[in-house]
Coordinates of C-alpha atoms and ligand atoms in Angstrom, one line a residue:
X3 CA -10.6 29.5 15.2
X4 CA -12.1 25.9 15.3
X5 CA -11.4 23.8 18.4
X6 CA -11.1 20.0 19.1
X7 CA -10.2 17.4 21.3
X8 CA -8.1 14.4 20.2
X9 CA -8.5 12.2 23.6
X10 CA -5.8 9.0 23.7
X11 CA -6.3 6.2 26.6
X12 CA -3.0 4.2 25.9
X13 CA -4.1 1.5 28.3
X14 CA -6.6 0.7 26.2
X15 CA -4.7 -1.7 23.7
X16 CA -6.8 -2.8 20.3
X17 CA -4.6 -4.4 17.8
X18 CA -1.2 -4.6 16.4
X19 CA -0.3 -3.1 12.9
X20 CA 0.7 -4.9 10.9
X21 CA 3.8 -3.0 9.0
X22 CA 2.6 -5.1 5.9
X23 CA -0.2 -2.1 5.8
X24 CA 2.4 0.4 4.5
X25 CA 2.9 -2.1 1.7
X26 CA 3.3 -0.8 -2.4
X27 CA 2.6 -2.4 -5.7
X28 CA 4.8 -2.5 -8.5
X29 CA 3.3 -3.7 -12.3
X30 CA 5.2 -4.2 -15.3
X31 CA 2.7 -0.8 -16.5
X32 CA 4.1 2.3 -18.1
X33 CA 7.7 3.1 -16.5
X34 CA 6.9 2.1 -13.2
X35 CA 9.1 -1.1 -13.4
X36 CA 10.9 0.0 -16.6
X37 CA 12.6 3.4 -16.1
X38 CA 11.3 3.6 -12.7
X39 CA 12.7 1.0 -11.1
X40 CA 15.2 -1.1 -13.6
X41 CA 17.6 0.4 -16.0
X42 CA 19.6 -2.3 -16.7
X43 CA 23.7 -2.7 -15.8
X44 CA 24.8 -0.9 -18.9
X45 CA 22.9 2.6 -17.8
X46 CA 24.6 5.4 -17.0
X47 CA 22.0 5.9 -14.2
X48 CA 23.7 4.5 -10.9
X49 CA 22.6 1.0 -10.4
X50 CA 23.2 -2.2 -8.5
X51 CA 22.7 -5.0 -11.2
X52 CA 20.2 -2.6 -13.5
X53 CA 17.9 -1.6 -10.1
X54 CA 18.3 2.3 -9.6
X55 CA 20.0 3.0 -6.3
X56 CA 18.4 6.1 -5.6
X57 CA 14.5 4.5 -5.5
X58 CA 15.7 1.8 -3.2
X59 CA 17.5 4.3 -0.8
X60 CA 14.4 6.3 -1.0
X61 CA 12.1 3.4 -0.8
X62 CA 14.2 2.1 2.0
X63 CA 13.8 5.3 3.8
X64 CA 10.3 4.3 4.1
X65 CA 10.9 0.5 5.6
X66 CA 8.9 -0.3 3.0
X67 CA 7.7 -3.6 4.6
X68 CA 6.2 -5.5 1.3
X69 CA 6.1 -5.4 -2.7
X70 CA 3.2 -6.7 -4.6
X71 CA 4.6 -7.7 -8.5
X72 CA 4.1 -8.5 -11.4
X73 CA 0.9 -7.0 -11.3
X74 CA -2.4 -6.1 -11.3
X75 CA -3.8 -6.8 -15.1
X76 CA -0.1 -7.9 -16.4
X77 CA -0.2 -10.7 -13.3
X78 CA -2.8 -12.9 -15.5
X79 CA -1.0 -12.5 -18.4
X80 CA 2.7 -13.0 -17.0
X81 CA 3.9 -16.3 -17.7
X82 CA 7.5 -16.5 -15.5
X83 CA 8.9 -19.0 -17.3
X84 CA 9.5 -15.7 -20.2
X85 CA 11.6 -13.9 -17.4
X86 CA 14.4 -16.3 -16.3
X87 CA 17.4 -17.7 -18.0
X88 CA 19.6 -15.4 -20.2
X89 CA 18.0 -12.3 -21.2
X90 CA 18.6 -12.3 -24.9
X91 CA 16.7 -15.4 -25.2
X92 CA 13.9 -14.3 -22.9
X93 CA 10.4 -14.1 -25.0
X94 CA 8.8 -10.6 -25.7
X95 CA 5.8 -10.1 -25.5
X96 CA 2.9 -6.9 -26.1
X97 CA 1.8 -5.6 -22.8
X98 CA -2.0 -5.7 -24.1
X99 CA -3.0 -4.3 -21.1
X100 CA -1.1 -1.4 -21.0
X101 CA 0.0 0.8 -24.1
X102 CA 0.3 -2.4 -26.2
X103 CA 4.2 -2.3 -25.5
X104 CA 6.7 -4.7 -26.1
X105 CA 8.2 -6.4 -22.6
X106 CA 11.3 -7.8 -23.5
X107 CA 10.8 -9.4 -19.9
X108 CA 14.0 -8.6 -18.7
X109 CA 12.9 -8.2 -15.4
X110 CA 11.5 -11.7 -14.2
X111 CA 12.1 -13.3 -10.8
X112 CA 15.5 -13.0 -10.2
X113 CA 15.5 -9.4 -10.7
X114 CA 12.2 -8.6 -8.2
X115 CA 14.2 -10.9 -5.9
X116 CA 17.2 -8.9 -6.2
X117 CA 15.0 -5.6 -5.4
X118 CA 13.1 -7.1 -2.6
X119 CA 16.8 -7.9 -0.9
X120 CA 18.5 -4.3 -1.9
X121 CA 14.8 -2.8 -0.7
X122 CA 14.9 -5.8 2.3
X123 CA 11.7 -6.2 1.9
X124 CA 9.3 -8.9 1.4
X125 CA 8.2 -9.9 -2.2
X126 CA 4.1 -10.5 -2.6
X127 CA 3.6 -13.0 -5.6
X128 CA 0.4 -11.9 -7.8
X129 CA 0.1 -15.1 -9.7
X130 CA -1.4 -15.9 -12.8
X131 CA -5.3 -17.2 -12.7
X132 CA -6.4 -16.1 -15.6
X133 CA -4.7 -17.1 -18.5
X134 CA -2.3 -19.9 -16.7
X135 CA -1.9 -23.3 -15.7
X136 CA -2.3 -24.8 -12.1
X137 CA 0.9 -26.4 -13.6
X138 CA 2.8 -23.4 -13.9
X139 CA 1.6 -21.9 -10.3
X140 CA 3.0 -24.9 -8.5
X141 CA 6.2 -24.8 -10.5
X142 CA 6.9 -21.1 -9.9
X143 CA 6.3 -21.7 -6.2
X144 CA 8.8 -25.0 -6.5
X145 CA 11.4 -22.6 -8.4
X146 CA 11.6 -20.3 -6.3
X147 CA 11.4 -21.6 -2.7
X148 CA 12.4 -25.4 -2.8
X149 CA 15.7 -27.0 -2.0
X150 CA 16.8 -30.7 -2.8
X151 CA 17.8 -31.7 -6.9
X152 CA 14.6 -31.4 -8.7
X153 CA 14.5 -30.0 -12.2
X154 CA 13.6 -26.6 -11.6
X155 CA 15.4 -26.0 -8.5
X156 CA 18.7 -27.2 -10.9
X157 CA 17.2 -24.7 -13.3
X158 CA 16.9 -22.0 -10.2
X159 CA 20.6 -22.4 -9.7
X160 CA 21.6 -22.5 -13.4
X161 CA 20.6 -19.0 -13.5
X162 CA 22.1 -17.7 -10.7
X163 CA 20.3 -18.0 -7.3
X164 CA 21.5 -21.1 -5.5
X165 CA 19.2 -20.9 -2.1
X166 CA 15.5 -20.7 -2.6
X167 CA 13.9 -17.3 -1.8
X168 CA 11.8 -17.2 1.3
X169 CA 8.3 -16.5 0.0
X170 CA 5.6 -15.9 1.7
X171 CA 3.2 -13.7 0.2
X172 CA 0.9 -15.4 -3.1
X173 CA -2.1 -13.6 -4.8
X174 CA -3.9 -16.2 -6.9
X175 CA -5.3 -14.3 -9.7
X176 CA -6.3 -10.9 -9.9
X177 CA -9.1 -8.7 -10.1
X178 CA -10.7 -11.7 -12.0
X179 CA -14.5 -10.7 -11.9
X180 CA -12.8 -8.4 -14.5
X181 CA -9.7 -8.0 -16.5
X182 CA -8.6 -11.7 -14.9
X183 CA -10.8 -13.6 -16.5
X184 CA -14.8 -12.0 -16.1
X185 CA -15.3 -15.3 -14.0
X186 CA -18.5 -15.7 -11.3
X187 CA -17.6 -15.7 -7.6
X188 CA -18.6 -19.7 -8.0
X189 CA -16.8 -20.2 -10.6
X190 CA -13.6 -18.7 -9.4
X191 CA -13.9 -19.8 -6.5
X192 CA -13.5 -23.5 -7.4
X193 CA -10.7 -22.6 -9.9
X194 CA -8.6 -20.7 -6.9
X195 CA -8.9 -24.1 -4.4
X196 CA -7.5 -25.7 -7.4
X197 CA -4.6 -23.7 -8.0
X198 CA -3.8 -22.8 -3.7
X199 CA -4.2 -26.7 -3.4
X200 CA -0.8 -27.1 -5.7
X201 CA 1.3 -24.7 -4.8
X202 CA 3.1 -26.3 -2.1
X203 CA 5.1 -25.1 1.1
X204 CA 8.8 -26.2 0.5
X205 CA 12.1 -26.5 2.5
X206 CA 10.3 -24.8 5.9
X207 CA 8.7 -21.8 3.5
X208 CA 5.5 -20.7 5.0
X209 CA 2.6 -19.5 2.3
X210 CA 0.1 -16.6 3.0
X211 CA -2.1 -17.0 0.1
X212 CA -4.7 -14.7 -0.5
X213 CA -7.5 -15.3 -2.9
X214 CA -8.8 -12.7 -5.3
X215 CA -11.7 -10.7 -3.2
X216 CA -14.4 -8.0 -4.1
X217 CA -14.3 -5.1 -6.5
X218 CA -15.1 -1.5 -4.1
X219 CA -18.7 -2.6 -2.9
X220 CA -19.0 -6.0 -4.2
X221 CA -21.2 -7.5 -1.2
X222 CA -22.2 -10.4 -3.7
X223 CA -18.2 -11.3 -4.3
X224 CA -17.4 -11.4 -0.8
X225 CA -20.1 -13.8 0.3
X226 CA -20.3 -15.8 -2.4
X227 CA -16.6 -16.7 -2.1
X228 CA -16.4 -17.1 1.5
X229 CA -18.7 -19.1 1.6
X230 CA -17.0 -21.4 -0.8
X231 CA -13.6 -21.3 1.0
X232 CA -11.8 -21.9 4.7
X233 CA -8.5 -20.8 6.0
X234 CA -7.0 -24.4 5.1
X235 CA -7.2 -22.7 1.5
X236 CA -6.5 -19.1 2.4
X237 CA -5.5 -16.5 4.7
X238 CA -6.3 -13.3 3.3
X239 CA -8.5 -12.2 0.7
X240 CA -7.8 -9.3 -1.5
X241 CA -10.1 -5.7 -1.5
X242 CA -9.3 -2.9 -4.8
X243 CA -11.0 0.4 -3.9
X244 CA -9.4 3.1 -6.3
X245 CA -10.3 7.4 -5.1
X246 CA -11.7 8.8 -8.3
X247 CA -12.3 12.5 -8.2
X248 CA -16.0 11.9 -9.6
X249 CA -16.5 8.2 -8.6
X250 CA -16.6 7.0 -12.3
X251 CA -13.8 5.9 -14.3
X252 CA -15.1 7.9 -17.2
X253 CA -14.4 11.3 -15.3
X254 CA -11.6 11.3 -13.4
X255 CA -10.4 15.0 -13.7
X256 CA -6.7 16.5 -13.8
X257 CA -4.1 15.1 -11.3
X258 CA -3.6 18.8 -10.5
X259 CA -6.3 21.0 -11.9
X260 CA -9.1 20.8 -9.6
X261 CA -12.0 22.9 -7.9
X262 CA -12.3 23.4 -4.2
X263 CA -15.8 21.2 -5.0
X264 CA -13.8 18.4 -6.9
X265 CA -11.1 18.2 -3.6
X266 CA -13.9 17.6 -1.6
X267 CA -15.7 15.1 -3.8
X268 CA -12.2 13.3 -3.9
X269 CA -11.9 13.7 0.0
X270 CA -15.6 12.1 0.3
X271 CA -15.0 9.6 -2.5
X272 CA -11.8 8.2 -0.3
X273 CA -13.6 8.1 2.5
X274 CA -16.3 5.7 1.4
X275 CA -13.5 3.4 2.0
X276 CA -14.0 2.7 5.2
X277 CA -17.8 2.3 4.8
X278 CA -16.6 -0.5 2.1
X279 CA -13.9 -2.1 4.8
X280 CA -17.0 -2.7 7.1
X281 CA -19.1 -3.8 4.8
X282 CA -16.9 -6.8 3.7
X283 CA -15.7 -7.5 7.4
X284 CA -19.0 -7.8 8.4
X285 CA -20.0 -10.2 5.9
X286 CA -16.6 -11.9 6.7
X287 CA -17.5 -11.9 10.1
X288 CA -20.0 -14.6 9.5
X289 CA -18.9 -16.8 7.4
X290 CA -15.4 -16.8 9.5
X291 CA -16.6 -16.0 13.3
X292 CA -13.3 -16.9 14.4
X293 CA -11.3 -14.2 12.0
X294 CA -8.8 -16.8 10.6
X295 CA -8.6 -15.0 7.0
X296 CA -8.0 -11.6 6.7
X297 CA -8.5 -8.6 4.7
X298 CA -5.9 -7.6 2.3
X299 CA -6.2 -4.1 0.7
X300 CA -3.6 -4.4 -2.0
X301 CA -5.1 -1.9 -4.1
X302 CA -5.8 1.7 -3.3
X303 CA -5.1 4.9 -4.3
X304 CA -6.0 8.0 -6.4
X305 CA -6.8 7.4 -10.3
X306 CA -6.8 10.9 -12.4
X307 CA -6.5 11.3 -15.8
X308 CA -2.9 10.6 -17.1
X309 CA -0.8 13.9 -17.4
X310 CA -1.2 15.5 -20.8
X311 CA 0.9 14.4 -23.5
X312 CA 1.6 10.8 -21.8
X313 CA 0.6 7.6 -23.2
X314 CA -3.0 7.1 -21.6
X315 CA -2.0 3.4 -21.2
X316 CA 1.1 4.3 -18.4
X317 CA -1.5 5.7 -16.1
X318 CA 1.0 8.3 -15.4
X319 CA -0.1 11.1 -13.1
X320 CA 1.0 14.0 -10.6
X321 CA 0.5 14.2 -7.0
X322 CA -0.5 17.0 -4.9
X323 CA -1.1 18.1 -1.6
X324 CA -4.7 16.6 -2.3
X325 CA -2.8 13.1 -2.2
X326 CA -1.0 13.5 0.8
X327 CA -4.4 14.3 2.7
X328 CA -5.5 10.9 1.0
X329 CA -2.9 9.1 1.6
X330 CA -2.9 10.1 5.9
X331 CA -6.7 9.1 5.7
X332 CA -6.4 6.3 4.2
X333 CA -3.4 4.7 6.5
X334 CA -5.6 6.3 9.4
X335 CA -8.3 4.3 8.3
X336 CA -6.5 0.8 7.4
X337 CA -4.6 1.3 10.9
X338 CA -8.6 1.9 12.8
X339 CA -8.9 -1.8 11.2
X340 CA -5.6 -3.3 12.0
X341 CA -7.5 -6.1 14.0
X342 CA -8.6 -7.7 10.3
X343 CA -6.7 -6.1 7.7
X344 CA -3.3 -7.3 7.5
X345 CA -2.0 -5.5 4.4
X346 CA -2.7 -2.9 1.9
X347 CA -0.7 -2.1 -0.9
X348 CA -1.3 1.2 -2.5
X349 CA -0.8 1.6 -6.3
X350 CA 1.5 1.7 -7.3
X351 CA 5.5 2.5 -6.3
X352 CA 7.1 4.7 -9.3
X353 CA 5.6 6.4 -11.9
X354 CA 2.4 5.2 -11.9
X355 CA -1.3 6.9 -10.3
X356 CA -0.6 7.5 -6.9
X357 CA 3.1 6.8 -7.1
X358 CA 5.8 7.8 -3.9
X359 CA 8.5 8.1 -6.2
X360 CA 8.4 9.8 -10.2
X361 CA 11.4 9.8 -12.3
X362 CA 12.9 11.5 -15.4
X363 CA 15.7 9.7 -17.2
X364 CA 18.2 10.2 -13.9
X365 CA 16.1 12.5 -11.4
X366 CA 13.6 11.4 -9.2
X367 CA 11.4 13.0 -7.2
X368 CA 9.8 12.1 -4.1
X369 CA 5.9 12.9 -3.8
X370 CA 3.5 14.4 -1.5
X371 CA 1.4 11.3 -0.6
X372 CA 6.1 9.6 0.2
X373 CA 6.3 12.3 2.5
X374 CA 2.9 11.2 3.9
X375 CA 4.5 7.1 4.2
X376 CA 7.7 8.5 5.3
X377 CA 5.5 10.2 8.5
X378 CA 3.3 7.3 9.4
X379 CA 5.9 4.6 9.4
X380 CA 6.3 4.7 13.3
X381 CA 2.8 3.2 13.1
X382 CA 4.5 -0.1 11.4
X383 CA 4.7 -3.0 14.0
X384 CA 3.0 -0.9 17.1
X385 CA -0.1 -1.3 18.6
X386 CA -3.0 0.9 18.1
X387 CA -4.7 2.4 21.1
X388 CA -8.3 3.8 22.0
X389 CA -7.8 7.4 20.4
X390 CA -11.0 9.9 19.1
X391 CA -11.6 13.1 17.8
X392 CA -14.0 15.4 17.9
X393 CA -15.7 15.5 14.7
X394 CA -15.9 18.8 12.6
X395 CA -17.5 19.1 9.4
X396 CA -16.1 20.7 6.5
X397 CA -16.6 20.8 2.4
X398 CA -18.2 23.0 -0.2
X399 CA -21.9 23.4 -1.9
X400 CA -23.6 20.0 -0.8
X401 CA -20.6 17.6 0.0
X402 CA -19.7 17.8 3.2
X403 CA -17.0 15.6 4.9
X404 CA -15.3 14.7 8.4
X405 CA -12.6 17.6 8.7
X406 CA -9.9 15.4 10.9
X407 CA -8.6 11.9 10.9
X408 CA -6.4 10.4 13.8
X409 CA -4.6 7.5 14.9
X410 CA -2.8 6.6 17.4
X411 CA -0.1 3.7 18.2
X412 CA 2.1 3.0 20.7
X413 CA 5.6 1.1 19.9
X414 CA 6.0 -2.5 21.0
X415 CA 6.3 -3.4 25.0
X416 CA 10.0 -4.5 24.4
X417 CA 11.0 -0.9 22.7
X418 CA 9.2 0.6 25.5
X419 CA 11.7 1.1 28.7
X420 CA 10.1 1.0 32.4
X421 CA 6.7 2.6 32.4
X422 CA 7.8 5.1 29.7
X423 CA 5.6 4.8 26.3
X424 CA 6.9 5.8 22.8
X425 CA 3.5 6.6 21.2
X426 CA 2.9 8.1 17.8
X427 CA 0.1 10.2 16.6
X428 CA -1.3 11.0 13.3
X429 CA -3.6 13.7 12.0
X430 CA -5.3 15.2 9.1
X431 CA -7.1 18.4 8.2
X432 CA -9.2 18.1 5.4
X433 CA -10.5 21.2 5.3
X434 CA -9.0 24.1 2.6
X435 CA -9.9 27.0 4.6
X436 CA -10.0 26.5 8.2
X437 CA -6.7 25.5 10.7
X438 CA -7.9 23.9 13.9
X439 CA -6.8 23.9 17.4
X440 CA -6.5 20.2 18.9
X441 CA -6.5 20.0 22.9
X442 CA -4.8 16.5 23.1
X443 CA -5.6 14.5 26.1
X444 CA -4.2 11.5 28.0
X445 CA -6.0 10.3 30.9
X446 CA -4.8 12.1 34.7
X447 CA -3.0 8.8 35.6
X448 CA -0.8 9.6 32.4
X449 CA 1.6 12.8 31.4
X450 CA 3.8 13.6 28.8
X451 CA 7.5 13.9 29.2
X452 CA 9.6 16.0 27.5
X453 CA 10.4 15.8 23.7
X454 CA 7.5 16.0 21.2
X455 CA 9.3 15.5 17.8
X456 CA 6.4 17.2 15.2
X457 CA 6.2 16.5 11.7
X458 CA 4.3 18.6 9.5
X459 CA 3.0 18.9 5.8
X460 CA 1.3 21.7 4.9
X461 CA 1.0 23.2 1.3
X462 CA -1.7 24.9 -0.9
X463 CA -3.8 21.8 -2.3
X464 CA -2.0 22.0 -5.6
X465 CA 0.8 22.1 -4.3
X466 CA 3.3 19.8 -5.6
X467 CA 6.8 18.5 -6.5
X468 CA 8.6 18.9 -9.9
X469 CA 12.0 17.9 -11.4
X470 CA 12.9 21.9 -11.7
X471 CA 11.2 22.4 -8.3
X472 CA 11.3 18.9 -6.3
X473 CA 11.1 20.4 -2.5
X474 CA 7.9 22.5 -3.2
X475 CA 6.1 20.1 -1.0
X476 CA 8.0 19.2 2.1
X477 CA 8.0 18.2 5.8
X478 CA 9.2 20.6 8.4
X479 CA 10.1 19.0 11.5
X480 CA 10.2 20.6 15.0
X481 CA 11.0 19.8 18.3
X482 CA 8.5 20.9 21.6
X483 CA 8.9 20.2 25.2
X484 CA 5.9 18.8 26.3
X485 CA 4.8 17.6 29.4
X486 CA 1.5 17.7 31.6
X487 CA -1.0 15.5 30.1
X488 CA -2.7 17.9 27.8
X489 CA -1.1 19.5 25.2
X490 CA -2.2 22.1 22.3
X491 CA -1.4 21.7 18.7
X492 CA -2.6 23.9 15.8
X493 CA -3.3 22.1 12.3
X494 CA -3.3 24.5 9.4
X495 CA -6.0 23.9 6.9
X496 CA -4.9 21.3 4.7
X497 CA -1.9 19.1 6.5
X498 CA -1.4 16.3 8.0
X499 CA 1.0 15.9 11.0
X500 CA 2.6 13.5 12.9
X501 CA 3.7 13.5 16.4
X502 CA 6.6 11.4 18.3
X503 CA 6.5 11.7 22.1
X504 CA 6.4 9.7 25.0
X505 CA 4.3 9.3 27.5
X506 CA 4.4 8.5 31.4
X507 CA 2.4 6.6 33.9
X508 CA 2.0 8.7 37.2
Ligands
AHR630 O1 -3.2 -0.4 -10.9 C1 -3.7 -0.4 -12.2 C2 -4.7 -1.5 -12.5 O2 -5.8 -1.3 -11.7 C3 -4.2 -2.9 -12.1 O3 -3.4 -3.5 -13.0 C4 -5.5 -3.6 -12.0 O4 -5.5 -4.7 -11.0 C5 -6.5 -2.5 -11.5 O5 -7.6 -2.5 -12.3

């Protein structure tokens, strides 16, 4: 059996995670929003006004800490003035980007509002670059979070909401070196100070705006924007990396029909993430030396061909155990670079590519890569330690890839009582044919004590969830006395694990 050492120095603080990291996307796309999220009042599906109560007690379940919406593709193409005010008079438009269907938008700003409360989570405003107005960005950002008599803020409380939402989260454009707009870093640039410069901070509402950033390994993107722009204009900029099986959009491959050499080209595609983070943070690093603006992953995930007989514009896919393993190295990776990335938001929320949640008329069904959120969200808010593995290699033919992935956090001084330590630990095996036996190791001054609550996932790589058989994939959970300050822990071939215990200065 392979051996390794995982070795933790908890005094050894390096940043604080942000929870916004464990963030999701939602995109009026296919039935993520529609069917997935918003029935209406009328369905027979239980609902608090039209949102489906059994996605927000599962998303809950998650403390999902932030939603991006309205998109993506539809964001550049969403005009919110079309989703207020009385639905039957609300415009419809085709969804050009996606299936080329009619959105009667009746879900607009009220009713993401309404879902970010019932979720309680923060909303993330993707706003419209591409084919709006600087007039209509400021007015949406007055709409929503400004007090006092104007116009819109009467208009606001016409409609139903009669305090302004607290907002802090704005995307200005999206993806627009592509589908927002095909504009040069230059050029965009220019057009993004325009558009931050208007949308104004109201009634003690803070903005985090984030400007569009690069596309995967865009080195030109980066530099050429930051260079144009300074934390007075924003605070984050955006990063889209999708996982495709073959690293082209042309052959993305089955969501669940794959070879042993197509999991590990997936594993090894994912992984180039990290190479990308760096990359862009170095190149951020000198045009900002003093790390005021921040990477913001907000879209990431596996992209597959859509299931077989779907529309090929809802981007609807399954997810398998190959997910979850993609999922724990990708939150291991994003946590590794807490110190600059301050949220990633992983596409998207129901129903669509790498989705937590699928649905079918009234059944849902939580995922592999959910079970994989629901195990890491200790991580949310802590601080991440000094923690590393020893590195095994794994794969098949000529690709070979890192077999484990770890972090480790420890929960915030105030939850922490004397010199006792809740610390969390997260793991990964990416290899299909080989379990491992991890030695983990706190420094002598350190021991564990007692309870180690252990988490783990384990399946066959196809392995995963349907609505006939929705517990195929699924956490066991078991308790271990541990104490000492070396403890032994066996990770089966493709898992991923999480470990709650505390630890002990002696
Ligand atoms: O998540 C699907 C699409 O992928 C988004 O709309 C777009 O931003 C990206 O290209």
């Amino acid at each position: 059996m392979k051996k390794s050492t995982l070795h933790i120095n908890p005094d050894k603080t390096l940043s604080h995670i942000a929870p916004e990291i464990y963030g999701q996307f939602s995109e009026h796309l296919g039935r993520c929003i529609y069917d997935g999220i918003f029935v209406g009042e009328s369905s027979d599906i239980p609902n608090t006004k039209g949102i489906r109560n059994d996605v927000v007690e599962a998303l809950r379940s998650l403390n999902l800490p932030v939603l991006r919406w309205p998109g993506g593709c539809f964001a550049d193409e969403y005009h919110w003035k079309d989703g207020i005010g009385p639905k039957e008079n609300r415009r419809k438009i085709i969804n050009t980007n996606w299936g080329g269907t009619v959105e009667d938008n009746s879900f607009g700003t009220h009713e993401f509002m309404e879902l970010c409360e019932q979720i309680d989570c923060e909303p993330y405003i993707a706003i419209n670059l591409g084919s709006g107005t600087v007039q209509e960005a400021a007015d949406w950002v007055e709409y929503m979070t400004a007090e006092g008599a104007s116009t819109l803020v009467e208009l606001r409380k016409k409609n139903g909401r009669e305090k302004p939402w607290k907002v802090k989260y704005i995307g200005i454009g999206n993806e627009n070196w592509g589908g927002g707009g095909s504009m040069d870093a230059d050029y965009y640039a220019s057009e993004y100070k325009r558009y931050q410069q208007f949308c104004k901070e109201y009634s003690g509402n803070t903005l985090y705006k984030i400007a569009c950033g690069p596309n995967a390994d865009d080195y030109h993107w980066t530099s050429e924007l930051m260079s144009r722009i300074n934390h007075w204009h924003a605070k984050g900029i955006s990063l889209h990396y999708y996982t495709l099986p073959s690293g082209n959009f042309d052959q993305k491959g089955s969501s669940t029909d794959f070879t042993e050499k197509e999991y590990y080209a997936t594993i090894s595609q994912t992984l180039r993430i990290e190479e990308i983070i760096k990359g862009h943070l170095r190149i951020m690093d000198q045009l900002d030396p003093d790390h005021n603006i921040d990477l913001v992953v907000d879209e990431w995930g596996a992209w597959y061909d859509v299931e077989p007989g779907t529309n090929p514009g809802f981007l609807y896919q399954q997810n398998t155990m190959r997910d979850a393993i993609i999922a724990a190295l990708n939150l291991n990776i994003f946590n590794k670079h807490s110190d600059r990335i301050s949220m990633a938001n992983i596409a998207q929320v129901v129903n669509v590519l790498q989705a937590m949640i699928l649905t079918e008329d009234a059944k849902i069904i939580k995922t592999p890569t959910y079970e994989v959120f629901y195990m890491f969200k200790e991580h949310q808010d802590a601080t991440l330690v000094e923690s590393s593995i020893d590195s095994l290699s794994t794969g098949c033919e000529d690709i070979t890839v890192p077999a484990l992935s770890e972090s480790v956090s420890i929960e915030k001084a105030q939850e922490n009582i004397g010199n006792i330590k809740k610390i969390t630990i997260t793991l990964a095996n990416t290899s299909l044919s080989e379990g491992t036996e991890i030695e983990i190791c706190l420094p002598n001054s350190y021991q564990f004590t007692s309870e180690a609550s252990i988490s783990l996932l384990h399946e066959e790589v196809h392995a995963y969830n349907t609505f006939e058989e929705p517990e195929n994939v699924k956490r066991t959970e078991i308790t271990k006395i541990w104490n000492n300050n070396k403890q032994v822990l066996y990770l089966p071939a493709c898992s991923v694990c999480r470990i709650k215990c505390s630890i002990q200065q002696v």
